[in-house]
Coordinates of C-alpha atoms and ligand atoms in Angstrom, one line a residue:
M165 CA -0.2 -0.1 0.1
K166 CA 0.9 3.2 -1.1
I167 CA 0.8 5.5 2.0
Y168 CA 1.1 9.3 0.8
L169 CA 3.0 11.5 4.1
N170 CA 4.3 14.7 4.1
G171 CA 4.7 15.9 0.1
K172 CA 4.7 12.6 -1.0
L173 CA 3.8 8.6 -1.9
V174 CA 5.9 6.4 0.2
D175 CA 6.0 2.7 1.1
E176 CA 3.4 1.8 4.1
A177 CA 6.5 0.3 5.2
D178 CA 8.6 3.7 5.2
A179 CA 5.1 5.5 6.2
V180 CA 5.9 6.1 10.3
V181 CA 5.6 9.0 12.2
S182 CA 8.3 10.4 15.4
V183 CA 7.0 9.4 18.4
F184 CA 7.8 12.6 19.6
D185 CA 4.7 14.2 17.7
H186 CA 2.0 15.9 19.6
G187 CA -0.8 13.5 17.3
L188 CA 0.7 10.5 19.5
L189 CA 1.4 12.4 22.9
Y190 CA -1.3 14.8 22.5
G191 CA -3.3 13.9 20.6
D192 CA -3.0 17.2 19.1
G193 CA -4.4 17.1 14.8
V194 CA -8.2 16.7 12.6
F195 CA -9.0 14.1 10.6
E196 CA -11.9 13.2 8.4
G197 CA -12.8 10.2 6.8
I198 CA -13.9 10.1 3.2
R199 CA -15.7 7.5 1.2
L200 CA -14.3 6.6 -2.3
Y201 CA -17.3 4.9 -5.1
G202 CA -16.9 3.0 -7.7
G203 CA -14.0 5.4 -7.8
N204 CA -15.7 8.9 -7.3
V205 CA -14.3 10.3 -3.8
F206 CA -18.3 11.2 -1.9
R207 CA -19.2 14.9 -0.7
L208 CA -15.6 15.7 -0.9
D209 CA -15.3 19.5 -0.9
E210 CA -18.0 19.3 2.6
H211 CA -15.8 16.2 3.9
L212 CA -12.4 19.4 3.5
E213 CA -14.4 22.4 4.2
R214 CA -14.9 20.4 8.0
F215 CA -10.6 19.7 7.8
E216 CA -10.4 23.3 7.2
H217 CA -12.7 24.4 9.7
S218 CA -12.1 21.7 12.6
A219 CA -8.1 22.8 11.5
R220 CA -8.8 26.2 12.4
A221 CA -10.8 26.3 15.9
I222 CA -7.5 24.0 17.3
M223 CA -5.2 27.2 15.6
L224 CA -3.6 24.3 12.9
D225 CA -1.5 25.1 10.5
N226 CA -3.4 23.7 7.2
P227 CA 0.0 22.8 5.2
L228 CA -2.4 22.0 2.0
T229 CA -5.3 24.1 0.2
R230 CA -7.7 22.5 -0.8
T231 CA -7.0 22.1 -3.9
E232 CA -4.1 20.2 -3.1
W233 CA -5.8 17.8 -0.2
S234 CA -8.2 17.0 -3.3
A235 CA -4.7 16.3 -4.7
A236 CA -3.4 14.2 -3.3
I237 CA -6.4 12.4 -2.3
C238 CA -7.4 11.3 -5.8
E239 CA -3.4 11.0 -6.3
T240 CA -3.7 8.3 -3.4
C241 CA -6.7 6.6 -4.3
R242 CA -5.4 6.0 -7.5
A243 CA -1.7 4.7 -6.6
N244 CA -3.5 2.5 -4.5
G245 CA -5.6 1.0 -7.6
L246 CA -8.6 1.5 -5.1
T247 CA -12.2 2.1 -6.6
D248 CA -14.2 1.8 -3.7
G249 CA -12.6 2.3 -0.5
Y250 CA -12.5 4.8 3.0
I251 CA -9.6 7.6 3.3
R252 CA -8.4 8.5 6.3
A253 CA -7.0 12.4 5.6
V254 CA -5.4 13.7 9.0
I255 CA -2.8 17.0 10.4
T256 CA -0.9 16.6 13.8
R257 CA 0.6 19.2 14.9
G258 CA 4.3 17.5 14.0
V259 CA 7.0 17.2 15.6
G260 CA 7.6 19.0 18.9
D261 CA 8.8 18.8 22.6
L262 CA 7.5 16.4 25.9
G263 CA 5.2 19.4 26.5
L264 CA 2.3 20.1 25.4
A265 CA 3.4 23.6 23.7
P266 CA 2.5 23.0 20.0
W267 CA 3.8 26.9 18.9
L268 CA 7.5 24.7 20.0
C269 CA 6.3 22.2 16.3
A270 CA 7.7 23.4 14.1
K271 CA 5.3 22.5 11.5
P272 CA 2.6 20.1 11.1
S273 CA 2.9 16.4 10.0
Y274 CA 0.0 15.0 7.6
F275 CA -1.0 12.3 5.9
V276 CA -3.4 10.3 3.2
I277 CA -4.3 6.7 3.8
A278 CA -6.5 5.0 1.3
S279 CA -7.6 1.9 1.9
K280 CA -11.1 -0.6 3.2
I281 CA -13.6 0.0 6.1
S282 CA -16.0 -2.9 7.2
L283 CA -18.4 -1.5 10.0
Y284 CA -21.4 -3.7 10.2
P285 CA -22.4 -6.8 9.2
P286 CA -24.7 -6.6 6.6
E287 CA -26.9 -8.4 8.2
F288 CA -27.8 -5.5 10.6
Y289 CA -28.4 -3.0 7.7
E290 CA -31.7 -5.5 7.0
K291 CA -32.4 -6.8 10.6
G292 CA -31.4 -3.3 12.3
L293 CA -29.5 -2.6 15.6
A294 CA -30.2 -2.6 18.7
I295 CA -27.8 -0.4 20.5
V296 CA -28.1 1.7 24.5
T297 CA -27.5 4.8 25.9
V298 CA -23.9 4.8 27.3
P299 CA -22.4 6.6 30.5
T300 CA -19.8 8.4 28.9
R301 CA -20.7 12.0 27.5
R302 CA -20.7 13.9 24.2
V303 CA -18.4 16.7 25.2
G304 CA -20.1 20.4 25.6
P305 CA -19.6 23.6 24.5
G306 CA -16.7 24.7 27.1
A307 CA -14.4 22.6 26.0
V308 CA -12.8 21.2 22.1
P309 CA -15.8 22.0 20.2
A310 CA -17.7 18.1 18.8
T311 CA -17.7 19.7 15.3
V312 CA -14.4 19.6 15.9
K313 CA -12.8 15.8 13.8
S314 CA -10.2 15.9 16.9
L315 CA -7.5 13.1 17.0
N316 CA -9.1 13.1 20.6
Y317 CA -11.8 10.1 20.6
L318 CA -11.5 8.9 24.2
N319 CA -15.3 9.4 25.0
N320 CA -16.1 8.3 21.9
I321 CA -14.0 4.9 22.2
L322 CA -15.1 4.9 26.6
A323 CA -18.7 4.7 24.8
K324 CA -17.4 2.2 22.2
I325 CA -16.3 -0.2 24.6
E326 CA -19.4 0.3 26.9
A327 CA -21.6 -0.8 24.3
R328 CA -19.6 -3.9 23.7
Q329 CA -20.4 -4.6 27.6
A330 CA -23.1 -4.0 27.2
G331 CA -23.7 -6.6 24.6
A332 CA -24.6 -3.8 21.7
L333 CA -22.5 -3.2 18.8
E334 CA -23.3 0.6 18.8
A335 CA -23.8 3.5 21.9
I336 CA -26.2 6.7 21.9
M337 CA -24.2 9.4 23.5
L338 CA -26.5 12.6 25.5
N339 CA -24.3 15.4 26.1
D340 CA -24.2 17.1 29.8
Q341 CA -27.1 18.4 30.2
G342 CA -29.2 14.7 28.7
Y343 CA -29.9 15.8 25.7
V344 CA -29.4 12.8 23.1
A345 CA -26.4 14.4 21.1
E346 CA -25.3 11.5 18.9
A347 CA -23.2 7.6 18.7
T348 CA -20.0 7.0 18.7
A349 CA -19.4 7.7 14.8
D350 CA -22.5 8.1 13.2
N351 CA -25.3 10.8 13.9
V352 CA -28.9 9.6 14.7
F353 CA -32.1 10.5 13.4
I354 CA -35.4 9.7 14.4
V355 CA -38.7 9.7 12.1
R356 CA -42.3 10.7 14.0
K357 CA -45.2 11.2 12.6
G358 CA -43.6 10.9 8.8
E359 CA -40.8 13.7 9.9
L360 CA -37.9 12.9 10.4
L361 CA -35.8 15.2 13.4
T362 CA -32.3 15.3 14.1
P363 CA -30.3 17.1 16.7
S364 CA -28.0 20.3 16.5
T365 CA -24.6 20.5 16.4
S366 CA -24.8 21.9 19.8
Q367 CA -26.4 19.3 21.8
G368 CA -23.3 18.1 20.9
A369 CA -23.4 16.5 17.2
L370 CA -20.8 16.1 14.3
K371 CA -21.9 18.1 11.2
G372 CA -21.7 15.0 9.9
V373 CA -21.1 15.0 5.7
T374 CA -24.0 11.5 5.5
R375 CA -26.7 13.5 8.0
G376 CA -26.5 16.3 5.6
T377 CA -26.9 13.9 2.2
I378 CA -30.0 12.9 4.8
I379 CA -30.6 16.1 4.7
D380 CA -30.8 16.6 0.5
I381 CA -32.4 13.2 0.6
A382 CA -35.3 14.2 2.6
R383 CA -35.8 17.9 1.0
E384 CA -35.6 16.5 -2.9
L385 CA -38.3 13.5 -0.8
G386 CA -40.5 15.9 0.3
I387 CA -39.7 14.7 3.6
R388 CA -40.3 17.1 6.9
E389 CA -36.9 17.4 8.3
S390 CA -36.1 19.7 10.8
E391 CA -33.0 19.9 13.6
A392 CA -34.5 19.2 17.9
D393 CA -33.8 18.3 21.0
L394 CA -33.9 15.0 21.0
T395 CA -34.4 12.6 24.9
R396 CA -34.1 9.2 25.3
Y397 CA -37.4 9.4 25.4
D398 CA -38.2 10.3 22.0
L399 CA -35.7 8.1 20.9
W400 CA -37.3 4.5 22.5
C401 CA -40.6 6.1 21.5
A402 CA -39.7 7.1 17.8
D403 CA -41.6 5.6 15.0
E404 CA -38.5 4.4 13.6
C405 CA -34.7 5.6 14.4
F406 CA -31.4 5.4 12.4
L407 CA -27.9 6.0 11.9
T408 CA -25.5 7.9 9.6
G409 CA -22.0 8.7 9.3
S410 CA -19.0 7.7 6.7
G411 CA -18.3 4.0 7.6
A412 CA -21.7 3.0 8.4
E413 CA -23.5 4.9 5.9
V414 CA -27.5 4.3 6.4
I415 CA -28.2 1.9 9.5
P416 CA -31.9 1.7 10.8
V417 CA -31.5 1.1 14.9
V418 CA -34.6 -0.9 16.0
K419 CA -34.3 -1.0 19.9
L420 CA -32.8 1.4 22.2
D421 CA -32.0 0.4 25.8
G422 CA -34.0 -3.2 25.5
R423 CA -36.9 -0.7 24.4
T424 CA -38.5 -1.7 20.5
I425 CA -38.3 1.3 18.3
G426 CA -41.5 1.3 16.7
T427 CA -42.7 -2.4 14.8
G428 CA -39.4 -3.7 15.8
E429 CA -38.4 -3.8 12.0
P430 CA -36.5 -0.8 10.0
G431 CA -39.4 1.3 8.8
P432 CA -40.9 2.5 5.5
V433 CA -39.4 5.9 5.7
T434 CA -35.1 4.6 6.9
R435 CA -35.6 2.1 3.9
R436 CA -36.4 5.0 2.0
V437 CA -33.3 7.0 2.8
L438 CA -31.0 4.6 2.4
A439 CA -31.9 3.1 -1.1
D440 CA -31.8 6.7 -2.1
F441 CA -28.7 7.3 -0.1
R442 CA -26.9 3.8 -2.5
R443 CA -28.3 5.3 -5.4
R444 CA -26.7 8.7 -4.6
V445 CA -23.6 7.7 -3.8
L446 CA -23.3 6.0 -6.8
V447 CA -23.3 9.6 -8.9
E448 CA -22.1 11.5 -7.2
G449 CA -18.5 12.7 -6.3
T450 CA -14.8 13.3 -8.0
R451 CA -13.6 11.4 -10.0
I452 CA -10.3 10.5 -8.8
Ligands
PXG211 N1 -20.2 11.7 14.7 C1 -19.1 11.6 14.7 C2 -18.1 11.4 15.7 C3 -18.2 10.8 13.9 O1 -16.6 10.9 14.5 C4 -20.5 10.7 12.5 C5 -20.4 11.1 13.5 C6 -20.8 10.8 11.1 O2 -20.3 11.8 10.6 P1 -19.7 11.1 9.0 O3 -19.1 13.3 8.0 O4 -19.2 10.2 8.6 O5 -20.7 11.6 8.1 C7 -18.6 10.4 12.3 C8 -17.4 9.9 11.2 C9 -13.8 5.0 11.4 C10 -14.7 6.6 11.3 O6 -12.6 5.0 11.5 C11 -15.8 7.6 12.3 C12 -16.2 7.6 11.3 C13 -16.2 7.9 9.9 C14 -16.6 6.9 9.2 C15 -14.8 6.0 9.8 O7 -14.2 4.6 12.7 N2 -16.9 8.7 11.9

């Protein structure tokens, strides 16, 4: 596998970063997870905009322009002969001292990995997931904003472990006020009386690219949609529920905290948006 590292393509074995890199020492950096479908990078511009915003929010110099990132991502896909896969773009604060001081890191490190990802076994797209709410919370707006896709995923990782300990594949995370924020690497939607509802970013949700795609799909299909403050009760008593993310795409949720959601099977609105999402990823995108 070829990796794009600090401006050039190198062999995987040579794609190494220093133990003094602050991305490793402190989780000081940002990333994007992007999908490639049939030789098209899905919503690349939106991912790169979020990437820029994440970097700006943590005052991290972005070493490449949007055009340069786009070229680097496409080049890495081509170099690996990929037509379908998962792309990870990362910027770290770079190599520094054993102290927090980011200003002592001379220059950011940056890289692109183009590979494969498989998140949930296919049968769960048919029958839906049974998930749980976990104790670990999404951070509030007073900390690093949840809209920053930073290299520190420990809250989400703890949530994932807690879900697994409860026998579930995924978790609902609440914010510090107890409102539903999102899942560990996915946004959450419910359907209530035909309307799609999803938490706003101010409740601790990442501004997911897939979430944005679902909102676009809903508008095109004439399905009412809006952002809403949701509690666990709203999810338990929803007609339908599903999660969205670049990895998971659109995955139905049929049970939360032991309560069956709706009929206990993926519902009609979920199936409709899932089908349209799958159609759309094949026709939209940036040719590599
Ligand atoms: N919330 C969080 C916390 C995420 O990390 C999403 C929502 C969904 O956003 P997008 O833009 O993907 O619709 C994410 C995305 C991985 C992986 O490597 C993580 C994500 C996406 C793809 C793969 O586990 N997170």
